[in-house]
Coordinates of C-alpha atoms and ligand atoms in Angstrom, one line a residue:
X572 CA 12.9 -23.8 -47.1
X573 CA 13.6 -22.2 -43.7
X574 CA 16.2 -19.6 -43.6
X575 CA 16.2 -19.1 -39.9
X576 CA 19.7 -18.9 -38.4
X577 CA 20.8 -21.4 -35.9
X578 CA 19.4 -20.6 -32.4
X579 CA 22.2 -20.0 -30.0
X580 CA 21.1 -18.5 -26.7
X581 CA 24.6 -18.3 -25.4
X582 CA 25.5 -15.8 -28.1
X583 CA 23.1 -13.3 -26.4
X584 CA 24.5 -13.6 -22.9
X585 CA 25.9 -10.5 -21.3
X586 CA 29.5 -10.9 -22.5
X587 CA 28.2 -10.3 -26.1
X588 CA 26.1 -7.4 -25.0
X589 CA 28.8 -5.0 -26.0
X590 CA 27.9 -5.8 -29.6
X591 CA 24.3 -4.8 -29.1
X592 CA 23.2 -1.2 -29.9
X593 CA 23.0 0.7 -26.6
X594 CA 19.7 2.0 -25.5
X595 CA 19.1 5.7 -26.2
X596 CA 19.4 8.0 -23.2
X597 CA 16.0 9.0 -21.9
X598 CA 15.0 12.2 -23.6
X599 CA 12.6 13.6 -21.0
X600 CA 14.0 14.1 -17.5
X601 CA 11.7 12.9 -14.7
X602 CA 9.1 15.6 -13.9
X603 CA 8.5 16.7 -10.4
X604 CA 5.1 18.2 -11.1
X605 CA 2.1 15.9 -11.4
X606 CA -0.8 16.3 -13.9
X607 CA -4.2 17.1 -12.4
X608 CA -6.4 14.1 -11.8
X609 CA -10.0 13.3 -11.4
X610 CA -9.6 9.6 -10.5
X611 CA -12.6 8.1 -8.7
X612 CA -11.2 5.7 -6.0
X613 CA -13.8 3.6 -4.4
X614 CA -15.3 5.2 -1.2
X615 CA -14.7 2.0 0.7
X616 CA -10.9 2.6 0.6
X617 CA -11.3 5.8 2.7
X618 CA -12.1 3.9 5.8
X619 CA -9.5 1.1 5.4
X620 CA -6.7 0.7 7.9
X621 CA -3.3 0.5 6.3
X622 CA -1.4 -2.8 6.9
X623 CA 1.4 -1.9 9.3
X624 CA 4.2 -4.2 8.5
X625 CA 6.7 -5.2 11.2
X626 CA 9.1 -2.4 11.6
X627 CA 12.6 -2.9 10.2
X628 CA 15.4 -2.4 12.7
X629 CA 16.6 1.2 12.4
X630 CA 20.2 1.9 11.4
X631 CA 21.4 3.9 14.5
X632 CA 24.2 1.7 15.8
X633 CA 22.1 -0.2 18.4
X634 CA 22.2 -3.9 17.6
X635 CA 18.6 -5.0 17.3
X636 CA 16.6 -8.1 16.8
X637 CA 13.5 -7.7 14.6
X638 CA 11.0 -9.9 16.3
X639 CA 8.0 -8.0 15.0
X640 CA 6.7 -10.2 12.1
X641 CA 6.5 -13.8 13.4
X642 CA 9.1 -14.8 10.8
X643 CA 11.1 -17.9 11.2
X644 CA 14.6 -17.3 12.6
X645 CA 15.8 -20.1 10.4
X646 CA 16.5 -19.6 6.7
X647 CA 14.9 -22.1 4.3
X648 CA 16.0 -25.8 4.6
X649 CA 18.9 -26.3 2.2
X650 CA 17.1 -28.7 -0.1
X651 CA 14.2 -26.2 -0.2
X652 CA 16.5 -23.4 -1.1
X653 CA 18.1 -25.5 -3.8
X654 CA 14.7 -26.3 -5.3
X655 CA 13.9 -22.6 -5.5
X656 CA 17.2 -21.7 -7.0
X657 CA 16.9 -24.5 -9.6
X658 CA 13.4 -23.2 -10.5
X659 CA 15.0 -19.8 -11.3
X660 CA 16.6 -21.4 -14.3
X661 CA 13.1 -21.7 -15.8
X662 CA 12.0 -18.2 -14.8
X663 CA 11.4 -17.2 -18.4
X664 CA 8.5 -19.7 -18.4
X665 CA 5.2 -19.0 -16.7
X666 CA 4.6 -21.2 -13.7
X667 CA 2.0 -24.0 -13.9
X668 CA -1.1 -21.9 -13.3
X669 CA -2.9 -25.0 -11.8
X670 CA 0.2 -25.9 -9.7
X671 CA -0.7 -29.6 -10.4
X672 CA 2.4 -31.2 -8.8
X673 CA 2.1 -29.2 -5.7
X674 CA -1.7 -29.6 -5.4
X675 CA -1.3 -33.4 -5.8
X676 CA 1.4 -33.5 -3.1
X677 CA -0.7 -31.4 -0.8
X678 CA -3.8 -33.5 -1.5
X679 CA -1.8 -36.6 -0.6
X680 CA -0.5 -34.8 2.5
X681 CA -4.0 -34.0 3.7
X682 CA -5.8 -37.1 2.4
X683 CA -8.0 -35.1 0.0
X684 CA -8.4 -34.9 -3.7
X685 CA -6.1 -32.3 -5.4
X686 CA -9.3 -30.6 -6.6
X687 CA -9.9 -29.5 -3.0
X688 CA -6.6 -27.5 -2.8
X689 CA -6.6 -23.8 -3.9
X690 CA -3.3 -21.9 -4.0
X691 CA -2.2 -18.3 -4.1
X692 CA 0.5 -15.9 -3.2
X693 CA 0.3 -16.6 0.6
X694 CA -2.7 -17.4 2.7
X695 CA -3.4 -13.7 3.0
X696 CA -4.1 -13.8 -0.7
X697 CA -6.2 -16.9 -0.3
X698 CA -8.2 -15.2 2.4
X699 CA -8.7 -12.3 -0.1
X700 CA -9.9 -14.8 -2.7
X701 CA -12.4 -16.2 -0.2
X702 CA -13.8 -12.7 0.3
X703 CA -14.0 -12.1 -3.5
X704 CA -15.6 -15.5 -4.1
X705 CA -18.3 -15.2 -1.3
X706 CA -18.9 -11.5 -0.4
X707 CA -21.0 -9.1 -2.4
X708 CA -21.2 -5.4 -1.6
X709 CA -22.5 -5.0 2.0
X710 CA -22.3 -8.7 2.9
X711 CA -20.8 -9.3 6.3
X712 CA -17.7 -11.1 7.4
X713 CA -17.4 -12.0 11.1
X714 CA -14.1 -12.4 12.9
X715 CA -12.6 -11.9 16.3
X716 CA -10.8 -8.7 17.2
X717 CA -8.0 -8.3 18.0
X718 CA -6.9 -10.8 15.4
X719 CA -4.9 -10.8 12.2
X720 CA -4.4 -7.3 10.9
X721 CA -4.9 -8.3 7.3
X722 CA -8.6 -9.3 7.9
X723 CA -10.2 -5.8 8.0
X724 CA -8.2 -4.7 5.0
X725 CA -9.1 -7.8 2.9
X726 CA -12.8 -7.6 3.8
X727 CA -13.2 -3.9 3.4
X728 CA -11.2 -3.6 0.2
X729 CA -13.4 -6.0 -1.5
X730 CA -16.6 -4.2 -0.4
X731 CA -17.5 -6.5 2.5
X732 CA -18.6 -5.2 5.9
X733 CA -16.3 -6.3 8.7
X734 CA -18.1 -7.5 11.9
X735 CA -15.5 -7.5 14.6
X736 CA -16.3 -9.5 17.8
X737 CA -14.0 -8.6 20.7
X738 CA -11.8 -11.4 22.1
X739 CA -12.1 -12.2 25.8
X740 CA -9.9 -10.7 28.5
X741 CA -7.7 -13.8 28.0
X742 CA -7.3 -13.0 24.3
X743 CA -9.6 -15.9 23.3
X744 CA -12.2 -16.0 20.5
X745 CA -15.7 -15.4 22.1
X746 CA -17.4 -18.0 20.0
X747 CA -20.8 -17.4 21.8
X748 CA -20.7 -13.7 20.8
X749 CA -19.5 -14.6 17.3
X750 CA -22.4 -17.0 16.7
X751 CA -24.7 -14.3 17.8
X752 CA -23.1 -11.8 15.4
X753 CA -24.2 -14.0 12.4
X754 CA -27.0 -12.4 10.4
X755 CA -28.8 -12.7 7.1
X756 CA -26.0 -10.8 5.5
X757 CA -23.1 -13.0 6.9
X758 CA -21.2 -14.9 4.2
X759 CA -18.0 -15.8 5.9
X760 CA -16.6 -16.3 9.4
X761 CA -12.8 -16.2 10.0
X762 CA -11.5 -18.2 12.9
X763 CA -7.8 -17.7 13.7
X764 CA -6.2 -20.5 15.7
X765 CA -3.8 -20.0 17.4
X766 CA -4.9 -16.4 17.3
X767 CA -2.5 -13.8 16.0
X768 CA -1.5 -11.7 17.9
X769 CA -3.0 -12.9 21.3
X770 CA -1.9 -16.6 21.2
X771 CA -4.8 -18.8 22.4
X772 CA -6.2 -21.6 20.3
X773 CA -9.5 -23.2 19.7
X774 CA -10.4 -26.8 20.7
X775 CA -12.1 -29.3 18.4
X776 CA -15.1 -29.4 20.8
X777 CA -15.3 -25.5 20.7
X778 CA -15.3 -25.4 17.0
X779 CA -17.8 -28.3 16.5
X780 CA -20.2 -26.6 18.9
X781 CA -19.8 -23.3 17.1
X782 CA -20.5 -25.0 13.8
X783 CA -23.8 -26.2 15.0
X784 CA -24.8 -22.5 15.3
X785 CA -23.6 -21.5 11.9
X786 CA -26.0 -21.8 8.9
X787 CA -24.7 -24.2 6.3
X788 CA -24.4 -21.6 3.6
X789 CA -22.1 -19.5 5.7
X790 CA -18.4 -20.4 5.1
X791 CA -16.2 -20.9 8.2
X792 CA -12.5 -20.4 7.4
X793 CA -10.0 -21.7 9.9
X794 CA -6.7 -19.8 9.6
X795 CA -4.0 -22.2 10.8
X796 CA -0.9 -20.2 10.0
X797 CA 0.7 -21.2 13.3
X798 CA -0.6 -24.8 13.5
X799 CA 2.8 -26.4 13.5
X800 CA 3.8 -24.5 16.7
X801 CA 0.8 -25.9 18.7
X802 CA 1.2 -28.6 21.3
X803 CA 0.6 -31.6 19.0
X804 CA -1.3 -33.4 21.8
X805 CA -4.2 -30.9 21.8
X806 CA -4.0 -29.3 18.3
X807 CA -7.3 -28.8 16.5
X808 CA -8.6 -31.8 14.6
X809 CA -9.1 -29.6 11.5
X810 CA -9.0 -32.6 9.1
X811 CA -11.9 -34.2 11.0
X812 CA -13.8 -31.0 11.1
X813 CA -13.2 -30.5 7.3
X814 CA -14.4 -34.0 6.6
X815 CA -17.7 -33.4 8.6
X816 CA -18.6 -29.9 7.3
X817 CA -19.1 -28.8 3.7
X818 CA -18.8 -25.1 4.7
X819 CA -15.4 -25.3 6.4
X820 CA -12.2 -24.2 4.7
X821 CA -8.7 -24.5 6.2
X822 CA -6.1 -21.9 5.4
X823 CA -2.4 -22.9 5.5
X824 CA 0.8 -21.1 4.7
X825 CA 4.5 -21.8 4.0
X826 CA 5.5 -18.4 5.5
X827 CA 5.9 -19.4 9.1
X828 CA 7.5 -22.7 10.1
X829 CA 8.6 -23.4 6.5
X830 CA 10.4 -20.1 6.4
X831 CA 9.2 -19.0 2.9
X832 CA 7.6 -15.7 3.9
X833 CA 9.6 -13.9 1.2
X834 CA 8.5 -16.3 -1.6
X835 CA 4.7 -15.8 -1.0
X836 CA 2.8 -19.1 -1.2
X837 CA -0.2 -20.5 0.8
X838 CA -3.3 -22.5 0.2
X839 CA -6.8 -23.5 1.2
X840 CA -8.3 -26.9 1.6
X841 CA -12.0 -26.7 0.9
X842 CA -15.0 -28.4 -0.6
X843 CA -14.3 -28.8 -4.3
X844 CA -17.0 -26.4 -5.2
X845 CA -15.4 -23.7 -3.0
X846 CA -11.9 -24.6 -4.2
X847 CA -13.1 -24.1 -7.8
X848 CA -14.6 -20.7 -6.9
X849 CA -11.3 -19.7 -5.4
X850 CA -9.4 -20.7 -8.5
X851 CA -11.9 -18.5 -10.5
X852 CA -11.1 -15.3 -8.6
X853 CA -7.5 -15.8 -7.8
X854 CA -4.7 -13.9 -9.5
X855 CA -3.7 -16.0 -12.6
X856 CA -0.1 -17.4 -12.3
X857 CA 0.1 -16.0 -8.8
X858 CA 2.2 -18.7 -7.2
X859 CA 5.6 -18.4 -8.9
X860 CA 7.8 -21.2 -10.1
X861 CA 10.4 -20.8 -7.3
X862 CA 7.6 -20.6 -4.7
X863 CA 5.9 -23.8 -6.0
X864 CA 9.2 -25.7 -6.2
X865 CA 10.2 -24.6 -2.7
X866 CA 6.8 -25.5 -1.2
X867 CA 7.0 -28.9 -2.9
X868 CA 10.4 -29.4 -1.5
X869 CA 9.2 -28.7 2.1
X870 CA 7.0 -31.8 1.8
X871 CA 9.9 -34.2 1.2
X872 CA 10.7 -36.5 4.2
X873 CA 14.2 -35.0 4.8
X874 CA 13.0 -31.4 4.8
X875 CA 10.0 -32.3 6.9
X876 CA 12.2 -33.9 9.5
X877 CA 14.2 -30.7 9.8
X878 CA 11.0 -28.6 10.0
X879 CA 9.6 -30.9 12.7
X880 CA 12.7 -30.4 14.8
X881 CA 12.5 -26.6 14.3
X882 CA 8.8 -26.6 15.4
X883 CA 9.7 -28.6 18.5
X884 CA 12.6 -26.2 19.2
X885 CA 10.3 -23.2 18.9
X886 CA 7.7 -24.7 21.2
X887 CA 10.4 -25.5 23.9
X888 CA 11.8 -22.0 23.5
X889 CA 8.4 -20.4 23.8
X890 CA 7.6 -22.3 26.9
X891 CA 11.0 -21.3 28.4
X892 CA 10.2 -17.6 27.7
X893 CA 6.6 -17.9 29.0
X894 CA 7.8 -19.6 32.2
X895 CA 10.4 -16.9 32.8
X896 CA 7.8 -14.1 32.3
X897 CA 5.3 -15.9 34.6
X898 CA 8.1 -16.1 37.1
X899 CA 8.5 -12.3 36.9
X900 CA 4.7 -12.0 37.7
X901 CA 3.4 -11.4 34.2
X902 CA -0.1 -12.8 33.6
X903 CA -0.1 -13.3 29.9
X904 CA -2.6 -15.1 27.6
X905 CA -1.7 -18.7 26.9
X906 CA 0.1 -18.9 23.6
X907 CA 0.3 -21.7 21.1
X908 CA 2.0 -19.7 18.4
X909 CA 5.6 -18.7 17.8
X910 CA 4.9 -15.5 19.6
X911 CA 4.0 -14.0 23.0
X912 CA 1.5 -11.2 23.6
X913 CA 1.6 -8.6 26.3
X914 CA -1.9 -7.1 26.8
X915 CA -0.6 -3.8 28.0
X916 CA -3.5 -1.5 26.9
X917 CA -2.5 2.2 27.0
X918 CA 1.1 1.3 27.8
X919 CA 1.6 -0.7 24.7
X920 CA 3.4 2.0 22.6
X921 CA 5.6 2.9 25.6
X922 CA 6.6 -0.7 26.1
X923 CA 7.5 -1.1 22.5
X924 CA 9.6 2.1 22.6
X925 CA 11.2 0.8 25.8
X926 CA 12.2 -2.5 24.1
X927 CA 13.3 -0.7 20.9
X928 CA 15.8 1.5 22.9
X929 CA 17.2 -1.8 24.3
X930 CA 17.6 -3.6 21.1
X931 CA 14.3 -5.4 20.4
X932 CA 11.9 -4.4 17.6
X933 CA 8.4 -5.6 18.8
X934 CA 5.0 -5.1 17.3
X935 CA 2.6 -2.8 19.2
X936 CA -1.1 -2.8 18.4
X937 CA -2.6 0.5 19.2
X938 CA -3.8 0.6 22.8
X939 CA -4.3 -3.1 22.9
X940 CA -1.0 -4.9 23.4
X941 CA 2.4 -5.8 22.1
X942 CA 3.6 -9.0 20.4
X943 CA 7.0 -10.6 20.4
X944 CA 8.1 -13.4 18.1
X945 CA 10.0 -16.4 19.4
X946 CA 13.3 -16.3 17.5
X947 CA 17.0 -16.4 18.3
X948 CA 17.7 -17.3 21.9
X949 CA 19.6 -14.1 22.4
X950 CA 16.5 -12.2 21.4
X951 CA 14.4 -14.2 23.8
X952 CA 16.9 -13.6 26.6
X953 CA 16.8 -9.9 25.9
X954 CA 13.0 -10.0 25.9
X955 CA 13.1 -11.6 29.4
X956 CA 15.5 -8.9 30.6
X957 CA 13.5 -6.1 29.1
X958 CA 10.2 -7.4 30.5
X959 CA 11.9 -7.5 34.0
X960 CA 13.3 -4.0 33.6
X961 CA 9.8 -2.7 32.5
X962 CA 8.2 -4.2 35.7
X963 CA 10.8 -2.4 37.8
X964 CA 10.4 0.9 36.0
X965 CA 6.6 1.0 36.0
Ligands
PLP2371 C1 1.4 -14.9 8.9 C2 0.0 -15.2 8.8 C3 -0.6 -15.7 7.7 C4 0.3 -16.1 6.5 O1 0.3 -15.1 5.5 P1 1.0 -15.4 4.1 O2 0.2 -14.5 3.2 O3 0.8 -16.8 3.8 O4 2.4 -15.0 4.3 C5 -1.9 -16.0 7.6 N1 -2.7 -15.8 8.7 C6 -2.2 -15.3 9.8 C7 -3.1 -15.1 11.0 C8 -0.9 -15.0 9.9 O5 -0.4 -14.4 11.0

């Protein structure tokens, strides 16, 4: 006979907490001295650049727009937010580690079997999974530079050797030089289109021609984080490329147009063999319940219609800003992302400081350039004014 008492979760809600024994006060105060250590951190970490996140707006009374992280200026679509909130009610349960419902929906979306979809906590994490699945100590990963800041960190931290191929003066991938950079040790090539932070994109013909020069055992990852902001008439036929090449993997995120950067979810579409390898190395239970639910909700027709309108709005706004800057005499790389790049070289830090003092937080990249995200129209208007003032001042 069971003697278990009736299970009543509501009896243990906070209003009954007063009846619970209180936790003992911590006996040992926090110590300010640290013990000696002889930890052996991997030597590879010594040479890694730190990921510099977009600066938060400082709290000094100046009203600032933070347009330094390519985030969406729009909060999540209401139905998407509701799905995430509803999923919180189940937060005491582990998420579906296989993310079956989401992978099926994404498979249908892309016309591929769900077995070809691999998910993780953002496409940065999926890129890390690619490195861990493919790259042994000393193997090489080829990518353009300047490109996404996370690449050198992901490659180097997993023991790979980064091979950075400079972008052209127009901020474009130099595919000729990238093909030449492939060696016996190359396991992975990362193409970023549109390229963050410079803006230009790759054409289908360019990528197909490049692929003829890549050995079939070398994986080519196409990072399409900004795909939705591209002119739809000329956007890369990545589905066709994927269908034709067993060594191509597409990387997609919910962080940009879908506005879920804070929930962390992204995915790869790959050959089933590679997708399986990714699932073997990925963080177990990485994509949380709210993240899976929210991502799934973005694929519903109603949410999709809203997102399509937002993408069109960003494109129009970007073209408005680019035209205004061209009018002022700026000669900037063509951008297909939700951002604009100023290749200012040695003046980059000064320009970012100049903008900061006038209410805009931008992202400066060493002595290469400065990136501004297309966000609120007030922020874009301010960017146009600041860019004009800079030209007068310098
Ligand atoms: C923002 C961005 C991503 C997306 O990263 P998440 O981890 O999904 O947030 C991927 N690639 C590039 C080039 C990006 O700029």
